[in-house]
XYZ file of N, CA and C in Angstrom:
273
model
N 0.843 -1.178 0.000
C 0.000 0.000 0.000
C 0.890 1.243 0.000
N 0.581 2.403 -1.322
C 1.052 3.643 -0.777
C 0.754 4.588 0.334
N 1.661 5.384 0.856
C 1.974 6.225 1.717
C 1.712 7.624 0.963
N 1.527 8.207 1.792
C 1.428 10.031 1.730
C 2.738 10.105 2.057
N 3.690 10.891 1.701
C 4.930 11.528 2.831
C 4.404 13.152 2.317
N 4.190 13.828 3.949
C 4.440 15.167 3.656
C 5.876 15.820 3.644
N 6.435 16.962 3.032
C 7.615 17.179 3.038
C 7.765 18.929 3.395
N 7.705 19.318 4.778
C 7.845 20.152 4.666
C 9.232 21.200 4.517
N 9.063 22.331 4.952
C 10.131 23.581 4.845
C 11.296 22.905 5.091
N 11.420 22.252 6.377
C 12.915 21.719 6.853
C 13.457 20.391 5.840
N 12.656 19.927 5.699
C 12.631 18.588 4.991
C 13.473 19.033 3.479
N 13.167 20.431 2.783
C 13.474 20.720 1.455
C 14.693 21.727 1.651
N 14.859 21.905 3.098
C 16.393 22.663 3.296
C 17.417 21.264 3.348
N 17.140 20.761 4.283
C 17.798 19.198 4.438
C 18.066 18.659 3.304
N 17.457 18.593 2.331
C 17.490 17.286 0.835
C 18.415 18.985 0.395
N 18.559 20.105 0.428
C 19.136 21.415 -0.714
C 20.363 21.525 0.341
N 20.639 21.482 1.195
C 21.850 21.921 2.239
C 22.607 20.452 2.754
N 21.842 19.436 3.001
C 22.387 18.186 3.042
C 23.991 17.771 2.533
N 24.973 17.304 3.250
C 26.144 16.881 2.355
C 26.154 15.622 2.992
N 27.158 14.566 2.591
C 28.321 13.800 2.818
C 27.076 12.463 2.750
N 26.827 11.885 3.887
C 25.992 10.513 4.150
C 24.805 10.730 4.226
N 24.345 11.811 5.003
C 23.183 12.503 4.946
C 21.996 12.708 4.154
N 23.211 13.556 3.052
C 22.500 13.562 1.777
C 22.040 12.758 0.737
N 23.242 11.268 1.087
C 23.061 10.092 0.374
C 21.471 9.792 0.802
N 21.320 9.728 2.302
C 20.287 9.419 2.800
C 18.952 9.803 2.616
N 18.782 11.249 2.676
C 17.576 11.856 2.194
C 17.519 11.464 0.610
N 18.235 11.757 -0.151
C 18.082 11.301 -1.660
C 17.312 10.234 -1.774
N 17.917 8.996 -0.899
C 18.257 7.220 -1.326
C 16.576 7.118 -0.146
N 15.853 7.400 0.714
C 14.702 8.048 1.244
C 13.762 8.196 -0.137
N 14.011 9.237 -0.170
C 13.021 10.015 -1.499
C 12.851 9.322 -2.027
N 14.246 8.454 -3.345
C 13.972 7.310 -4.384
C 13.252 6.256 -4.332
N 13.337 5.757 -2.783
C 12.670 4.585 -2.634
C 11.552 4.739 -2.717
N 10.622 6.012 -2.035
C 9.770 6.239 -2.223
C 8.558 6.302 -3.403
N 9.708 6.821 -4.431
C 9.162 7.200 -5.004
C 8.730 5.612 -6.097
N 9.806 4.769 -5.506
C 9.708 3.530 -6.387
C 8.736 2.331 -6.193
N 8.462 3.008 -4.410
C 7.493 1.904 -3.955
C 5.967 2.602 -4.581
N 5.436 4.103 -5.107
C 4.401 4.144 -5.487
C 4.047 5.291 -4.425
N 4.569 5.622 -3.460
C 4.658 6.709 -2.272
C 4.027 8.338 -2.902
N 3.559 8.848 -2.100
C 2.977 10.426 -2.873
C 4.195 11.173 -1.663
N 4.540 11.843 -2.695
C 5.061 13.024 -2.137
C 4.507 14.418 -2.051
N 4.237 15.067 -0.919
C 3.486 16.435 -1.125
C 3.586 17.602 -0.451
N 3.349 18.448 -1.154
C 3.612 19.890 0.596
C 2.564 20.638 -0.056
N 2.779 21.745 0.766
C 2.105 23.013 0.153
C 2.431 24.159 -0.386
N 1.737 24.953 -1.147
C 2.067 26.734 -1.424
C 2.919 27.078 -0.206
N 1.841 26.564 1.033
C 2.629 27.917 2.548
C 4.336 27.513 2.731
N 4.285 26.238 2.244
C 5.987 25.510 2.405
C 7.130 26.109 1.552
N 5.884 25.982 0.279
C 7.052 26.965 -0.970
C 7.469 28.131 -0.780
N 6.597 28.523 0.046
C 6.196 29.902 0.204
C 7.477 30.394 1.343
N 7.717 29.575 2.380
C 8.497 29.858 3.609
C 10.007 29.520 3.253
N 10.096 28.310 2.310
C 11.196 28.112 1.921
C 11.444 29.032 0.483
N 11.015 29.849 0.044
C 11.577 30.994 -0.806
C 11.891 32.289 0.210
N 11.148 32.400 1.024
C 11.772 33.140 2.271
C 12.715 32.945 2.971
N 12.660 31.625 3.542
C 14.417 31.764 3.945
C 15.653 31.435 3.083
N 15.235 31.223 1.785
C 16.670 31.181 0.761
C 16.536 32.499 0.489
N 16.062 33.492 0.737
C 15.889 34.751 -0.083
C 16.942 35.611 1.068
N 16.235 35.138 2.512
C 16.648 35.844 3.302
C 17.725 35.506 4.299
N 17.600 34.517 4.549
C 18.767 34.178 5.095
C 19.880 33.490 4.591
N 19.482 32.719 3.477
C 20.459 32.269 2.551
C 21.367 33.586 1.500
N 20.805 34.346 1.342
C 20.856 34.812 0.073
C 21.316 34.682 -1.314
N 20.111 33.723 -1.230
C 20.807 33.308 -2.488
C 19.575 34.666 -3.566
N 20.077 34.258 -4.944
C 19.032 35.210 -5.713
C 17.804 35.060 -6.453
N 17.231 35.378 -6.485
C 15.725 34.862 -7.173
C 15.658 33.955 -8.204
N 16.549 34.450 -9.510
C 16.489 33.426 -10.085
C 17.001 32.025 -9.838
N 17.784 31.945 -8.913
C 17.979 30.540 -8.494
C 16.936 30.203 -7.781
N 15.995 30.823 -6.520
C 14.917 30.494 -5.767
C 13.574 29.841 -7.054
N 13.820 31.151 -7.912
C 12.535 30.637 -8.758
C 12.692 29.197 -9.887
N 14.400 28.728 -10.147
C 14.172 27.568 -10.909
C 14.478 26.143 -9.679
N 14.420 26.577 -8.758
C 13.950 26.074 -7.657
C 13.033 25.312 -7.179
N 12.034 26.187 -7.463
C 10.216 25.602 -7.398
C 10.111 25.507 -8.468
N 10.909 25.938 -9.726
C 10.320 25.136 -11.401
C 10.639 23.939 -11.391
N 11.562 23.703 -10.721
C 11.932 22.291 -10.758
C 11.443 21.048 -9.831
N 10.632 21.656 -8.879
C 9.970 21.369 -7.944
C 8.569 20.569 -8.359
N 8.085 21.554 -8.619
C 6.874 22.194 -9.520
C 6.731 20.533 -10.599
N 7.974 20.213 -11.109
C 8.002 19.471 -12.528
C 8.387 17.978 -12.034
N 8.853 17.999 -10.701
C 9.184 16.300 -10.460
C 8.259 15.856 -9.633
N 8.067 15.178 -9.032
C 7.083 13.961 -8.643
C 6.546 14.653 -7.191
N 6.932 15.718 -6.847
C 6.005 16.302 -5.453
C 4.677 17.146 -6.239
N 3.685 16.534 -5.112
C 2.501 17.072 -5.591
C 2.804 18.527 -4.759
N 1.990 19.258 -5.049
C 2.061 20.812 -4.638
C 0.434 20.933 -4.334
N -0.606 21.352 -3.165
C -1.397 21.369 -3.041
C -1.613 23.225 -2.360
N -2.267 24.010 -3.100
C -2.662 24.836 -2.632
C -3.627 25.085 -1.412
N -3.420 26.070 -0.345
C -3.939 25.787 0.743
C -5.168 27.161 0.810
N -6.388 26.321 0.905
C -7.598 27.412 0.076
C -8.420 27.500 1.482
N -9.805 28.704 1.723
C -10.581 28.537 2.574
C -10.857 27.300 3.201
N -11.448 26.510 2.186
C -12.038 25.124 2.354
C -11.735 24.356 3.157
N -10.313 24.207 2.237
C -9.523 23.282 3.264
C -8.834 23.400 4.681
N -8.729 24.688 5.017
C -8.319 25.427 6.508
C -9.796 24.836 7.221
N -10.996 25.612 6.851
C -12.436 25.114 7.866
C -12.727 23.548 7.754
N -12.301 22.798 6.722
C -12.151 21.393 6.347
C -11.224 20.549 7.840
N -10.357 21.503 8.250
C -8.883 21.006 8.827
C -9.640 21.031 10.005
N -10.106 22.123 10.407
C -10.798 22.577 11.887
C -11.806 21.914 12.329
């Protein structure tokens, strides 16, 4: 049976800042996942916080932030926008 994995803010600094075994790990994580049939997913507010702290505390520059989430955007994480509905849905 597949799994949901949510992936939030820390989760997408970890897999982008990650080195040495670590990084093997989160990668070799992800792949499996993705091989057993697993959903991967976050939200806008995640994209949203993690373009804020690469903007701001990283500084890195936009166009790297923005092919960032294009690339995001294009591989196997679902991206779910977080609407009225689903906030009074949550509650």
């Amino acid at each position: 049976m597949s799994k949901q994995i949510f992936i939030d803010t820390s989760g997408f600094i970890e897999a982008v800042q990650a080195e040495g075994e670590t990084a093997e790990r989160i990668h070799e994580i992800l792949k499996d996942a993705l091989l057993k049939g697993d959903r991967l997913i976050t939200t806008d507010y995640v994209l949203d916080e993690l373009f804020t702290l690469m903007r701001c505390r990283e500084k890195l520059p936009v166009s790297e932030i923005s092919k960032f989430i294009k690339d995001t955007k294009m591989s196997n994480i679902e991206i779910f926008g977080i609407t009225k509905e689903l906030i009074q849905d949550a509650l």
